[in-house]
mmCIF file of C-alpha atoms in Angstrom:
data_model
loop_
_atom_site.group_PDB
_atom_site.id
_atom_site.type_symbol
_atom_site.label_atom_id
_atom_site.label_comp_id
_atom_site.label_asym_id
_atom_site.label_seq_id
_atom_site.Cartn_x
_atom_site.Cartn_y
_atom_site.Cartn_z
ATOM 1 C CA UNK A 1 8.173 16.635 30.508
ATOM 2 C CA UNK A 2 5.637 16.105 27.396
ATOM 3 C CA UNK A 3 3.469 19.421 28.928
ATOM 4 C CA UNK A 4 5.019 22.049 27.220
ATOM 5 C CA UNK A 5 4.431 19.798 23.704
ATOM 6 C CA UNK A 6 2.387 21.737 21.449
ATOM 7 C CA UNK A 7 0.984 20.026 18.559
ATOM 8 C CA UNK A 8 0.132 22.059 15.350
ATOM 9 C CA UNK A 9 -0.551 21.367 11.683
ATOM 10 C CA UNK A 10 1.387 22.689 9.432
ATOM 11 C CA UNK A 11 -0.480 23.430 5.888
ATOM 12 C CA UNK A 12 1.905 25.675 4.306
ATOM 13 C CA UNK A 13 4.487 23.448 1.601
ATOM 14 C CA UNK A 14 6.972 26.330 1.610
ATOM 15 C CA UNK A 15 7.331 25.206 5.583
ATOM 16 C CA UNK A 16 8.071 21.744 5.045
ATOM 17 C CA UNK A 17 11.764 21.681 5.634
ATOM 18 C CA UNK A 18 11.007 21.982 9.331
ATOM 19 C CA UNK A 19 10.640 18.637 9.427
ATOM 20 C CA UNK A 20 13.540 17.474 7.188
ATOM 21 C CA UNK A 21 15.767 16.093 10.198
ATOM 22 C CA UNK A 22 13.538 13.772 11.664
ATOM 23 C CA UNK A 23 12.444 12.348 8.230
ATOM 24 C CA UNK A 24 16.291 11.670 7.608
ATOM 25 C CA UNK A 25 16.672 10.096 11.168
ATOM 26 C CA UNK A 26 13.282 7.167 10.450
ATOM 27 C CA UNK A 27 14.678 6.842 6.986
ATOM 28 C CA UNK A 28 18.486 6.181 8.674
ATOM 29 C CA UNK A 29 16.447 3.671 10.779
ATOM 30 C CA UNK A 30 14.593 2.196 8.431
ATOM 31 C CA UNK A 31 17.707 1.438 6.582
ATOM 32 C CA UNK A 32 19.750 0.307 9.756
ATOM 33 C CA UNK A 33 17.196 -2.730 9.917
ATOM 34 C CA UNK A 34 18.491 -4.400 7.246
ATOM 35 C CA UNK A 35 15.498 -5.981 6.657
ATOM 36 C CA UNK A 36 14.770 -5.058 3.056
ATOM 37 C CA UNK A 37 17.523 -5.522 0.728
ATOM 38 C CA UNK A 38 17.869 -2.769 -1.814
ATOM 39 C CA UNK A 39 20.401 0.424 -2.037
ATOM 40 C CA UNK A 40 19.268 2.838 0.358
ATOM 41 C CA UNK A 41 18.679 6.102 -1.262
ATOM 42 C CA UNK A 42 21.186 8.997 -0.056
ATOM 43 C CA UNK A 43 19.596 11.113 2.493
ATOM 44 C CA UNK A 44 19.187 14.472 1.331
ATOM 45 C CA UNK A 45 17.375 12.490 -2.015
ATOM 46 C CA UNK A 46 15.364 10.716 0.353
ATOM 47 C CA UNK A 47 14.072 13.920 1.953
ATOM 48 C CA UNK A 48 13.902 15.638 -1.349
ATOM 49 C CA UNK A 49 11.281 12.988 -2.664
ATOM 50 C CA UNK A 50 9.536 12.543 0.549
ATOM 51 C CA UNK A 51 9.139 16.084 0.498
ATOM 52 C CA UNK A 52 7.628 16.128 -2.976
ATOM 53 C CA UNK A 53 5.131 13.320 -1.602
ATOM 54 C CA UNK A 54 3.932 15.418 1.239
ATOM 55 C CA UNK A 55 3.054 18.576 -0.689
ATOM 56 C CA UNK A 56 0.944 16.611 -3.358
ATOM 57 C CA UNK A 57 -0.330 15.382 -0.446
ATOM 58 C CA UNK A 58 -0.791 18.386 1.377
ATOM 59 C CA UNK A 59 -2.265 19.714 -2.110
ATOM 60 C CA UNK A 60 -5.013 16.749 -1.818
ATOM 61 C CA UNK A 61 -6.071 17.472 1.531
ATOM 62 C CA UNK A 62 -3.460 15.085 3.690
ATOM 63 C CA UNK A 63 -2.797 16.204 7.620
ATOM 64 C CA UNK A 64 0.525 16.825 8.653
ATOM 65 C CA UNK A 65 1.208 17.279 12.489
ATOM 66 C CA UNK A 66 3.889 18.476 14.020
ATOM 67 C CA UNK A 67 5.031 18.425 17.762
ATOM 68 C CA UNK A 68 6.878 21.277 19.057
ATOM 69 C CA UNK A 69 8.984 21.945 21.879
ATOM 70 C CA UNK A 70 9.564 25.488 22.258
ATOM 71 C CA UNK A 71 9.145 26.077 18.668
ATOM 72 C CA UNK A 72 11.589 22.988 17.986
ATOM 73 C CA UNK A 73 9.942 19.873 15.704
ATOM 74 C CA UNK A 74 10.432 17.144 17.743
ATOM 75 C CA UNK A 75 7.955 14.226 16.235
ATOM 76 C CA UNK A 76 5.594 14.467 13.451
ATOM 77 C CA UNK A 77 3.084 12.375 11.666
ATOM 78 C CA UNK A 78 1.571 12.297 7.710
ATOM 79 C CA UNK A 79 -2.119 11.225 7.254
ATOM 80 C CA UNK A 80 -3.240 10.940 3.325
ATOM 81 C CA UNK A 81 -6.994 10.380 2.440
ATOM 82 C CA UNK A 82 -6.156 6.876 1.268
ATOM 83 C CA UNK A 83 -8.726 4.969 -0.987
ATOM 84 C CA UNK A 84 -11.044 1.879 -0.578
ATOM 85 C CA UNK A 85 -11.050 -1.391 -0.568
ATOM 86 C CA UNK A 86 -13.174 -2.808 -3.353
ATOM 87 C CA UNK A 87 -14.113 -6.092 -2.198
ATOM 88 C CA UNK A 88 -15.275 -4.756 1.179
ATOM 89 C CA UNK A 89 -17.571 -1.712 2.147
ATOM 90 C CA UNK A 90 -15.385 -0.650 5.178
ATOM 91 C CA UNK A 91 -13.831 2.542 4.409
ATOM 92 C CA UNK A 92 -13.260 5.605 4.404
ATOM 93 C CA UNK A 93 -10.054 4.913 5.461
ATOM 94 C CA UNK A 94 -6.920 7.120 5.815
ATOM 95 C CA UNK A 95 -3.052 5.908 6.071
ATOM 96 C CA UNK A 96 -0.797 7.303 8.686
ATOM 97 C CA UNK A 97 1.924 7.491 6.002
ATOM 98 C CA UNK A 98 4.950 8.924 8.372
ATOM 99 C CA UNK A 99 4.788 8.692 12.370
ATOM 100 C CA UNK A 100 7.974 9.843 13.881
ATOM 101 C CA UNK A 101 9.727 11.155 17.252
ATOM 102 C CA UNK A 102 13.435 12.441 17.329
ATOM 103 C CA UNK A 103 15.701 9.634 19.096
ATOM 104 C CA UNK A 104 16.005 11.573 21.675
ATOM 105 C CA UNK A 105 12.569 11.985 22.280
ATOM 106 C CA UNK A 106 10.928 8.745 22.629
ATOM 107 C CA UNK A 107 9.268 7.296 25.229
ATOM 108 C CA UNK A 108 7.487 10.420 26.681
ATOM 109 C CA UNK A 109 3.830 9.551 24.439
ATOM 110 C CA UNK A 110 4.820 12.163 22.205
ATOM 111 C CA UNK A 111 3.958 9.277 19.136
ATOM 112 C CA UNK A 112 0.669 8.589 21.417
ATOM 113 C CA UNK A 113 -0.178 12.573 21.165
ATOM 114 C CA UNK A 114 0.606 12.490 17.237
ATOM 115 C CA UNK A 115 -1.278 9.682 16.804
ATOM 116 C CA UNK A 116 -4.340 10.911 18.306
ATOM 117 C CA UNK A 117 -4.276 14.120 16.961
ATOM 118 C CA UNK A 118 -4.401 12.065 13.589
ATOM 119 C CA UNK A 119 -7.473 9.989 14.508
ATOM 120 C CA UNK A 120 -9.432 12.980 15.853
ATOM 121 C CA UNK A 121 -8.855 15.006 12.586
ATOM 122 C CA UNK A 122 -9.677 12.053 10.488
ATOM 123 C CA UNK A 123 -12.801 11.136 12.567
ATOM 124 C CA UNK A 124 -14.397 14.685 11.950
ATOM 125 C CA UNK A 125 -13.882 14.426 8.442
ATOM 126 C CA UNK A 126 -15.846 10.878 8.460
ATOM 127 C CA UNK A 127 -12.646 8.880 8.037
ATOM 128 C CA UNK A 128 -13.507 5.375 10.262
ATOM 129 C CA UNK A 129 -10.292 3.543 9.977
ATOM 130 C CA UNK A 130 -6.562 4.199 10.005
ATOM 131 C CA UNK A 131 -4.324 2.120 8.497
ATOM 132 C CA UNK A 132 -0.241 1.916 8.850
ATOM 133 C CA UNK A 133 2.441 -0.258 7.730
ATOM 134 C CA UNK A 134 6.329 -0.942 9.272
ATOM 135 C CA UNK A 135 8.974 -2.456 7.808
ATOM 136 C CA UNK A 136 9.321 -6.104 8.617
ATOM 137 C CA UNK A 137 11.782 -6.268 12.194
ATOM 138 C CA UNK A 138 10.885 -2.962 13.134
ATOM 139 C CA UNK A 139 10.031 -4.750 16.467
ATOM 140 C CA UNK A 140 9.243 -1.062 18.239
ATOM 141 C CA UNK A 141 6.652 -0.061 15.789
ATOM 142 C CA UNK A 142 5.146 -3.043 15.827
ATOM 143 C CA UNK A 143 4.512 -3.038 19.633
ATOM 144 C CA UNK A 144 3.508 0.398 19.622
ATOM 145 C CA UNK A 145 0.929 0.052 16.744
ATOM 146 C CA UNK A 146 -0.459 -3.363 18.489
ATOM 147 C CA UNK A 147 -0.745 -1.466 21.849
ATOM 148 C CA UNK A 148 -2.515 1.137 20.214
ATOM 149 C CA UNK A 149 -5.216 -1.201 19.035
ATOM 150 C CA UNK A 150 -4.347 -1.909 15.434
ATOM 151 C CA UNK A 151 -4.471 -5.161 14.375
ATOM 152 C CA UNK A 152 -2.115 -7.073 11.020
ATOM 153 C CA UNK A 153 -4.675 -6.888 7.821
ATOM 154 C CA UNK A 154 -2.350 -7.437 4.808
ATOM 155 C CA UNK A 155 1.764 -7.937 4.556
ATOM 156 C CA UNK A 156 3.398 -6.357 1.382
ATOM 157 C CA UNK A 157 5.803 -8.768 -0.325
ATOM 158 C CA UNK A 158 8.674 -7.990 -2.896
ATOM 159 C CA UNK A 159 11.200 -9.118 -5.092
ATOM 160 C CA UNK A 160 14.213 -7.539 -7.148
ATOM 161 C CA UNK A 161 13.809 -8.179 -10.933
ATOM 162 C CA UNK B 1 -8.707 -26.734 -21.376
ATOM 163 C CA UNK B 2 -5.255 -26.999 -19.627
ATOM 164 C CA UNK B 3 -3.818 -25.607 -23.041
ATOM 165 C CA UNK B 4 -3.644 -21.331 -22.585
ATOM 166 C CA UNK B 5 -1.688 -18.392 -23.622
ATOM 167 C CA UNK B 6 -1.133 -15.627 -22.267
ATOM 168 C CA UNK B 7 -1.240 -11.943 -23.863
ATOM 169 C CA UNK B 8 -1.113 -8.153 -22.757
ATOM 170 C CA UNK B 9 -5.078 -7.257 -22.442
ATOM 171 C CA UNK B 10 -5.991 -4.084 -24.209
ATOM 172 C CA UNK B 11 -6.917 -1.539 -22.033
ATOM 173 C CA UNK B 12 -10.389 -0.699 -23.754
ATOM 174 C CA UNK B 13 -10.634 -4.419 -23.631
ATOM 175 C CA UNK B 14 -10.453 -4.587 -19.554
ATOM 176 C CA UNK B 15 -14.120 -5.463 -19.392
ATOM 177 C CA UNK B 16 -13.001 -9.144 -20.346
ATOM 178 C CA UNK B 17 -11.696 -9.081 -16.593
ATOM 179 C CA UNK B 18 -15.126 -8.738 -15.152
ATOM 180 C CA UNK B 19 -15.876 -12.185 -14.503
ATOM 181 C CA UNK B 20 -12.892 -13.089 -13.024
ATOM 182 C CA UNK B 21 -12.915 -9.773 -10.595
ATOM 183 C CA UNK B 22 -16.003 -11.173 -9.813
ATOM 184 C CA UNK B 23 -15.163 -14.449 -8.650
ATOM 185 C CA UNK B 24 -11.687 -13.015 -6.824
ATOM 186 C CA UNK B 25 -14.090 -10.660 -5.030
ATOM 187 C CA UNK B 26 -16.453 -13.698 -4.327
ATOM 188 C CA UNK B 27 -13.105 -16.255 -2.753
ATOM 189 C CA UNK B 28 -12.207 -12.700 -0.743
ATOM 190 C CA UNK B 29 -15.687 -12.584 0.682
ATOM 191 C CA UNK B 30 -15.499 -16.092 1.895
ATOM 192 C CA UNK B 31 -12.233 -16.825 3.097
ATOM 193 C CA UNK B 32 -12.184 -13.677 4.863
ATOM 194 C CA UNK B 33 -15.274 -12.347 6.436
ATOM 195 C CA UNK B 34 -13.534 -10.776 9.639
ATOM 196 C CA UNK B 35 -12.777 -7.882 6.957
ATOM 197 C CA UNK B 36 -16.674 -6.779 7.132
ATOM 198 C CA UNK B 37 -19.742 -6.630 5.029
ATOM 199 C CA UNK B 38 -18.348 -7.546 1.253
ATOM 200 C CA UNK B 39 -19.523 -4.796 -1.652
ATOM 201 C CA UNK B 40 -22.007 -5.776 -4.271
ATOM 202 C CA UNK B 41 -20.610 -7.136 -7.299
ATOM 203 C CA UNK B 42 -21.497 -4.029 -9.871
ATOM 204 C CA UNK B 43 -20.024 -1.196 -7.331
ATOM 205 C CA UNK B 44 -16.907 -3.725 -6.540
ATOM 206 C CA UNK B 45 -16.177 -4.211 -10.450
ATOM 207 C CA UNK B 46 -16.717 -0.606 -11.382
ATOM 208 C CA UNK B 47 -14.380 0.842 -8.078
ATOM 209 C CA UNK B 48 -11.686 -1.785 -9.891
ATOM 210 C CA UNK B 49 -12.541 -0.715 -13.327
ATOM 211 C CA UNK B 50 -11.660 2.814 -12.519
ATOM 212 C CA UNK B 51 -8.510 2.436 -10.967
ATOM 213 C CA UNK B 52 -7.479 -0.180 -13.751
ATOM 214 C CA UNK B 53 -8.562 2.242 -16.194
ATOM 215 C CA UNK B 54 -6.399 5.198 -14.534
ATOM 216 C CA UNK B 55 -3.137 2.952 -13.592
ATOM 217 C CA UNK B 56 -2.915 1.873 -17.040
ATOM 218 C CA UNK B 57 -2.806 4.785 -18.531
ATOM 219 C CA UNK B 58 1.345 5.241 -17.127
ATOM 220 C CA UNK B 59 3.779 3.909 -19.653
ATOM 221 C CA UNK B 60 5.189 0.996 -17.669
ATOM 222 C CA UNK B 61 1.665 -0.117 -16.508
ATOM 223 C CA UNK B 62 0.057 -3.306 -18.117
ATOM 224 C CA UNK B 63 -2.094 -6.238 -17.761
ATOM 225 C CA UNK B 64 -2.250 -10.112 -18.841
ATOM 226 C CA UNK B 65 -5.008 -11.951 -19.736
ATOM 227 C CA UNK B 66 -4.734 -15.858 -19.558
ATOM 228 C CA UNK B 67 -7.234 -17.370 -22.408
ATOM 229 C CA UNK B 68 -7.700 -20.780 -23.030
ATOM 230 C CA UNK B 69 -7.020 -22.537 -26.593
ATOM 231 C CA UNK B 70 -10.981 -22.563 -26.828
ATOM 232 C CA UNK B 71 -11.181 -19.086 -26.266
ATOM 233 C CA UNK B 72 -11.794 -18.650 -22.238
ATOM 234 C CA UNK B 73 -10.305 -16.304 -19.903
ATOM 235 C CA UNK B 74 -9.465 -17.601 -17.160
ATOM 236 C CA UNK B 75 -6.691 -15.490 -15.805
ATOM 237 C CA UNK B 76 -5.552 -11.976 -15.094
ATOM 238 C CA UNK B 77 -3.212 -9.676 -13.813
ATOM 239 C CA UNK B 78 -2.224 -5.887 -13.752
ATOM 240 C CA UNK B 79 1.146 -4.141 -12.767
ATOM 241 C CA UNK B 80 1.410 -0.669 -11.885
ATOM 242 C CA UNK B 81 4.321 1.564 -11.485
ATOM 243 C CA UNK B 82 4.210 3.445 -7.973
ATOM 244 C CA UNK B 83 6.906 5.628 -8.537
ATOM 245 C CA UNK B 84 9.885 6.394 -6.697
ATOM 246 C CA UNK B 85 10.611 4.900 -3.369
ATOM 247 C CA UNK B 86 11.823 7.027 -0.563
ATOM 248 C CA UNK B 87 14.084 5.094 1.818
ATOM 249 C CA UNK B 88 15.519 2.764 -0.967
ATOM 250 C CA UNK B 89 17.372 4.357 -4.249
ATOM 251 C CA UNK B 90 14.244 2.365 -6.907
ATOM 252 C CA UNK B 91 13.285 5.381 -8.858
ATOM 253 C CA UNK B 92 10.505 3.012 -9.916
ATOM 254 C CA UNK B 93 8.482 0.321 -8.003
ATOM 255 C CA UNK B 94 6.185 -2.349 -10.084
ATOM 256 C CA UNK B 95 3.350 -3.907 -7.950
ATOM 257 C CA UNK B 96 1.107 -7.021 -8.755
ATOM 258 C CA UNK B 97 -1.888 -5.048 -8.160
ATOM 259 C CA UNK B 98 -4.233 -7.673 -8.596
ATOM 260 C CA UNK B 99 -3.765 -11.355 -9.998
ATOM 261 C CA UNK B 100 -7.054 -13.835 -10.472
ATOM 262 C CA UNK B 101 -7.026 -17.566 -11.694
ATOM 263 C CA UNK B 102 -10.775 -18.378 -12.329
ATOM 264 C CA UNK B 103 -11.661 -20.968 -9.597
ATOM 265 C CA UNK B 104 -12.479 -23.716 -12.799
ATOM 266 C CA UNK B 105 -9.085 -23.266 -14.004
ATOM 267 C CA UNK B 106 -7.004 -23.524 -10.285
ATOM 268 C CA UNK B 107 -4.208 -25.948 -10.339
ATOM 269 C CA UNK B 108 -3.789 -25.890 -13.672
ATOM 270 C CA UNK B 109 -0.630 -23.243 -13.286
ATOM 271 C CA UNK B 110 -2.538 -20.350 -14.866
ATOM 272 C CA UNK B 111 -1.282 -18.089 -11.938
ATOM 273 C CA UNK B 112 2.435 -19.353 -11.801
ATOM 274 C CA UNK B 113 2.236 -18.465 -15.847
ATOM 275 C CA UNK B 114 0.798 -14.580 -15.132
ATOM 276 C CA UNK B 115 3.444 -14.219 -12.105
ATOM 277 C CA UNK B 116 6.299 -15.055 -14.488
ATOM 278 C CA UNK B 117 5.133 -13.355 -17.907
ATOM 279 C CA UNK B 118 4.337 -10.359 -15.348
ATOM 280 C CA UNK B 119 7.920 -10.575 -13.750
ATOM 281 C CA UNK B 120 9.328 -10.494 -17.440
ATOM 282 C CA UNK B 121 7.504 -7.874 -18.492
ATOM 283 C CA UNK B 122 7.781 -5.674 -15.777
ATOM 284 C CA UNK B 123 11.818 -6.496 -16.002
ATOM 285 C CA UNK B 124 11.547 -5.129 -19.625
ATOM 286 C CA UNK B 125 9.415 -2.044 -18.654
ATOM 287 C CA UNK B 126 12.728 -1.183 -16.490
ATOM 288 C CA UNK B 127 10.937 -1.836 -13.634
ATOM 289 C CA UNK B 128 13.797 -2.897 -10.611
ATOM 290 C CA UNK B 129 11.689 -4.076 -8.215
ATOM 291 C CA UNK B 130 8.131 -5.988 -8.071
ATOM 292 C CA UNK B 131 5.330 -5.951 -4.902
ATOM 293 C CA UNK B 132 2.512 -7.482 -3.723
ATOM 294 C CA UNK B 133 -0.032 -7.178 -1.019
ATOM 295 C CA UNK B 134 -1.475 -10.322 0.089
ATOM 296 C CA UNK B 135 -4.047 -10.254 3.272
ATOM 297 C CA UNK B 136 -2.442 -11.485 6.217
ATOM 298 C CA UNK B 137 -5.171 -14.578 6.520
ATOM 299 C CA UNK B 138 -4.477 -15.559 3.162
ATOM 300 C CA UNK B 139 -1.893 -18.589 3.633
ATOM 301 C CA UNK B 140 -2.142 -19.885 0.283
ATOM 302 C CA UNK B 141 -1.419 -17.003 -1.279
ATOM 303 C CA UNK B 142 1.595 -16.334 0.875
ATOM 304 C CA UNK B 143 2.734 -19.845 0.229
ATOM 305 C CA UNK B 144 2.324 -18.998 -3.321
ATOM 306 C CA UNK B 145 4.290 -15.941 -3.368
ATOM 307 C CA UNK B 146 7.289 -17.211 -1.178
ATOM 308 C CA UNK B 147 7.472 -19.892 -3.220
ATOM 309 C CA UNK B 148 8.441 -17.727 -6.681
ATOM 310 C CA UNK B 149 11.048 -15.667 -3.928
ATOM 311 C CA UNK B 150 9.079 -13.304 -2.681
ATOM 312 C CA UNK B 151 9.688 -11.957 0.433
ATOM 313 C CA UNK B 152 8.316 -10.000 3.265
ATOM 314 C CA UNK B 153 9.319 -5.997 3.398
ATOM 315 C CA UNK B 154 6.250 -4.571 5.372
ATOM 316 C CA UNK B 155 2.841 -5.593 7.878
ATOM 317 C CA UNK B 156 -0.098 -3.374 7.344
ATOM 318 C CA UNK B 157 -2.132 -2.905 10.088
ATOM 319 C CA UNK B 158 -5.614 -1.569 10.525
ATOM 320 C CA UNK B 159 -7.797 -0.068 13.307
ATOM 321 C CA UNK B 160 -11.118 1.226 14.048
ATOM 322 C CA UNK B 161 -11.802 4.725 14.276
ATOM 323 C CA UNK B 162 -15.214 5.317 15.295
ATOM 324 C CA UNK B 163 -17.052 8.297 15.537
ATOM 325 C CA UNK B 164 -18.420 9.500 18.989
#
């Protein structure tokens, strides 16, 4: 089923939009978990500042993977060249910012594909460690991120003013 | 010595945090050595003082500096402004990006005092919404921050990625 999944990078900003759909569907998810409470930004806004992030990104040397189907996006994932830590010499280190497979998708190691294509391009640029974070109850990501051999290093905490 | 104030630290002035980077860096290299090999003090302070130097220079960015009535500083924070947020409507997100009590001057509320001048002051930058990130072996800390109603919106995770 996955065979005919080509995985390409896409460089080009003016391409983007290609990936628009499945950004909206993991930021409808993200949203459905309830587990943050703030106003949910309205979808085509969310995409429209997403979008901004990944082309300063892209513009800064970030990967951006897409799966295809016959020539249909069906999972993607966003690595920036994230910084350092400065109490601790390991690093380089880069974030997988967006990993995502169309609902209809999952379950066929198309996010296992993506997520090795992103460790193989960071690892021949030097980069020795990956780092990822999920919204609190997003019980799938966590189990997928644990099976792939990541383990919990910091928890983000927040507060309305 | 339990007498302080606290007051916005001058940017060109962020050298007075030195010391107390220093010891933060110090507690971090003891209480959690399963993060690796800890950096040198002189290239952990100046990898801080650089990204101090460039996050303050956005409008709604500041730091505190907690000084004692006999002129020690024994405390410090900085807030940053990361900019809009993507699944949730905050145009603007404030984050805690560090915040050090000197270990001489623990228990003596110097941190609860930054956390709540910084949560005022980020309020009146227009800031809607304040982070943190806290290491995930770091229970006190945790405590700390669920204790002034903080609560938990994302795990980071980390993994190897080893050449060859």
């Amino acid at each position: 089923m996955a065979d005919d999944l080509v995985i390409r990078q896409l460089t080009d900003p003016a391409e983007l939009d290609v990936v628009a759909p499945l950004w909206k569907a993991l930021q409808a998810h993200h949203v459905s978990l309830g587990s943050i409470d703030l106003p949910a930004r309205d979808p085509e806004d969310s995409w429209r500042v997403r979008r901004g992030i990944y082309e300063h990104g892209l513009a800064e040397g970030a990967w951006l993977w897409v799966a295809e189907r016959a020539g249909e996006p069906v999972g993607y994932a966003f690595v920036s060249r994230a910084g350092e830590w400065a109490s601790w010499q390991a690093g380089p280190l880069v974030g997988l910012e967006t990993l995502v497979v169309a609902p209809g998708e999952r379950g066929a190691g198309i996010g296992e594909r993506l997520l090795q294509t992103a460790k193989d391009g960071a690892r021949s640029e030097g980069y020795t460690h990956l780092q990822v974070g999920y919204i609190e109850g997003n019980v799938r990501a966590a189990a997928f991120y644990e099976r792939a051999g990541f383990t919990p290093v910091e928890r983000v905490l927040g507060m309305a003013l | 010595m339990a007498d302080f104030t606290i007051a916005r630290l001058d940017p060109a002035e962020v050298d007075r945090a030195e010391p107390l980077w220093n010891a933060l860096r110090e507690h971090h290299e003891l209480t959690l050595p399963e993060l690796g090999p800890a950096r040198s003090r002189e290239e952990s302070w100046g990898m801080r003082r650089s990204r101090y130097a460039e996050w303050l220079t956005e409008p709604s960015a500041f730091a505190l500096i907690a000084t004692t009535s006999d002129g020690r500083d024994v405390g410090y924070c900085v807030v940053t402004d990361l900019g809009a947020e993507t699944t949730f409507a905050n145009d603007r997100v404030g984050c805690l990006e560090t915040i050090a009590v000197h270990p001489d001057a623990r228990r003596l509320g110097v941190g609860s005092a930054l956390l709540t001048e910084a949560r005022r002051q980020a309020a009146h930058e227009g800031l809607p919404e304040l982070t943190i990130t806290v290491f995930s072996g770091n229970a006190s800390a945790l405590g700390f921050y669920a204790h002034h109603g903080f609560v938990e919106y994302l795990k980071v995770l980390r993994a190897p990625n080893p050449a060859g």
